[in-house]
Amino acid sequence: MSHTFGDSTTADEVVSAFSAQVKGRVFLITGPSPKGIGEATALSLARGHPSTLILVGRNPAKYEPVAAAIRAIDANVSVKIYGIDLASLSSVREGARKIVTENERIDVVINNAGAVTTTLEKTVDGIEFGFAACHVGHFLLTNLLLPLLRKSEAPRVVNLTSNADIWSSGDYDDYNFDNAPYSYGASYGLAKLANIHFAQYLAKHGNGLLSFSVHPGTVFGTSFLDVLPEPEIAQLKTVVQSMGAREKTHAEGAATTLVAALDPALKDHKGAYLADCQVKPLESEAAKREDLPEKLWRLSETLVKESFTFVPKTCCDRAGG
């Protein structure tokens, strides 16, 4: 790693250290909601004077305050908002088509959005909601954006995960909870494990595409937790405190994302898992299993009803069948 960053490093500090990797470049961020890690990521990037920030989420109006804040930091940054519901495959396809049509390249895709429900819900495509919104939507979107990523000199994909993968055994066969009782913890754990395995597969097969998974740390007070009742949030805080983890600010939570997106030294750590701004060992046995990234990829192709293969970086045609 290039710097001695740690758990209290802020997003602005990372951007300042890697300003050359921000200036003039194009970043796409999913789920950059106000009062969230995604917003903190976008605002810090704006201070580094990128060419374009592409904001992706279900409700475009929700991101207008974030876009306004970006423009207040640097009026020269092009801010584009695309309405995409990551829990709807048709919405992802339509949104990706617009992005590919209206943009020349993307340098970094930051798959930041996440979702959880307290009861078992399925999307219009018949996929458990959390698995769809956290992984399947990002899987499809990222693959459909490969033509733009291939036009970058140094393309990267960053998946936000968490240490909740320790809650999952990696049973992708039961992603819809047909055989096991549903809990938001089990759903979230499987989805966060998928974020890790997705990054690992991209790193191994992406022909020059760098990909990483990042645990932002413990960040409460985000819109992500709005669906949970107060008693359950309080219980989560108790568990976190018992583990000795420190609650982070949004700016601290976004720092690891930006290290993964920007640090040139990470080219030697393809597919790595990062936490507290450093490459860390994987925590769960499921995350270490070498068979699961491939299994997840094939399942994901089945769910989106489309197969994807990788082409050399010099080829800018769409990868897919």
PDB file of N, CA and C in Angstrom, residues 6 33 73 84 91 102 121 244 252 259-260 285:
ATOM      1  N   GLY A   6      -5.476   4.491   7.991  1.00  0.00           N
ATOM      2  CA  GLY A   6      -6.035   3.608   8.998  1.00  0.00           C
ATOM      3  C   GLY A   6      -7.516   3.816   9.192  1.00  0.00           C
ATOM      4  N   SER A  33     -26.869   8.202  -1.696  1.00  0.00           N
ATOM      5  CA  SER A  33     -27.956   8.900  -1.001  1.00  0.00           C
ATOM      6  C   SER A  33     -27.432   9.964  -0.050  1.00  0.00           C
ATOM      7  N   ILE A  73     -19.028  22.519  -4.925  1.00  0.00           N
ATOM      8  CA  ILE A  73     -17.599  22.276  -4.696  1.00  0.00           C
ATOM      9  C   ILE A  73     -16.794  22.609  -5.944  1.00  0.00           C
ATOM     10  N   ILE A  84     -32.095   4.214 -11.950  1.00  0.00           N
ATOM     11  CA  ILE A  84     -32.006   2.767 -12.138  1.00  0.00           C
ATOM     12  C   ILE A  84     -32.403   2.079 -10.840  1.00  0.00           C
ATOM     13  N   SER A  91     -35.022  -2.452 -15.499  1.00  0.00           N
ATOM     14  CA  SER A  91     -34.570  -1.096 -15.193  1.00  0.00           C
ATOM     15  C   SER A  91     -33.058  -0.985 -15.345  1.00  0.00           C
ATOM     16  N   GLU A 102     -24.704   7.641 -23.733  1.00  0.00           N
ATOM     17  CA  GLU A 102     -24.480   9.056 -23.432  1.00  0.00           C
ATOM     18  C   GLU A 102     -23.105   9.374 -22.853  1.00  0.00           C
ATOM     19  N   GLU A 121     -38.974 -10.749   0.887  1.00  0.00           N
ATOM     20  CA  GLU A 121     -39.624 -10.114  -0.259  1.00  0.00           C
ATOM     21  C   GLU A 121     -38.890 -10.530  -1.521  1.00  0.00           C
ATOM     22  N   GLY A 244     -15.699  -4.645  19.882  1.00  0.00           N
ATOM     23  CA  GLY A 244     -14.622  -3.678  19.984  1.00  0.00           C
ATOM     24  C   GLY A 244     -14.472  -2.777  18.779  1.00  0.00           C
ATOM     25  N   GLU A 252     -15.183   8.846   7.165  1.00  0.00           N
ATOM     26  CA  GLU A 252     -14.257   7.754   7.475  1.00  0.00           C
ATOM     27  C   GLU A 252     -14.692   6.475   6.765  1.00  0.00           C
ATOM     28  N   VAL A 259      -9.669   4.450  -1.325  1.00  0.00           N
ATOM     29  CA  VAL A 259      -8.369   3.785  -1.453  1.00  0.00           C
ATOM     30  C   VAL A 259      -8.455   2.709  -2.536  1.00  0.00           C
ATOM     31  N   ALA A 260      -9.520   1.909  -2.490  1.00  0.00           N
ATOM     32  CA  ALA A 260      -9.693   0.855  -3.493  1.00  0.00           C
ATOM     33  C   ALA A 260      -9.850   1.425  -4.898  1.00  0.00           C
ATOM     34  N   GLU A 285     -14.769 -18.327   6.259  1.00  0.00           N
ATOM     35  CA  GLU A 285     -14.314 -19.482   5.488  1.00  0.00           C
ATOM     36  C   GLU A 285     -14.965 -19.499   4.112  1.00  0.00           C
TER      37      GLU A 285
END
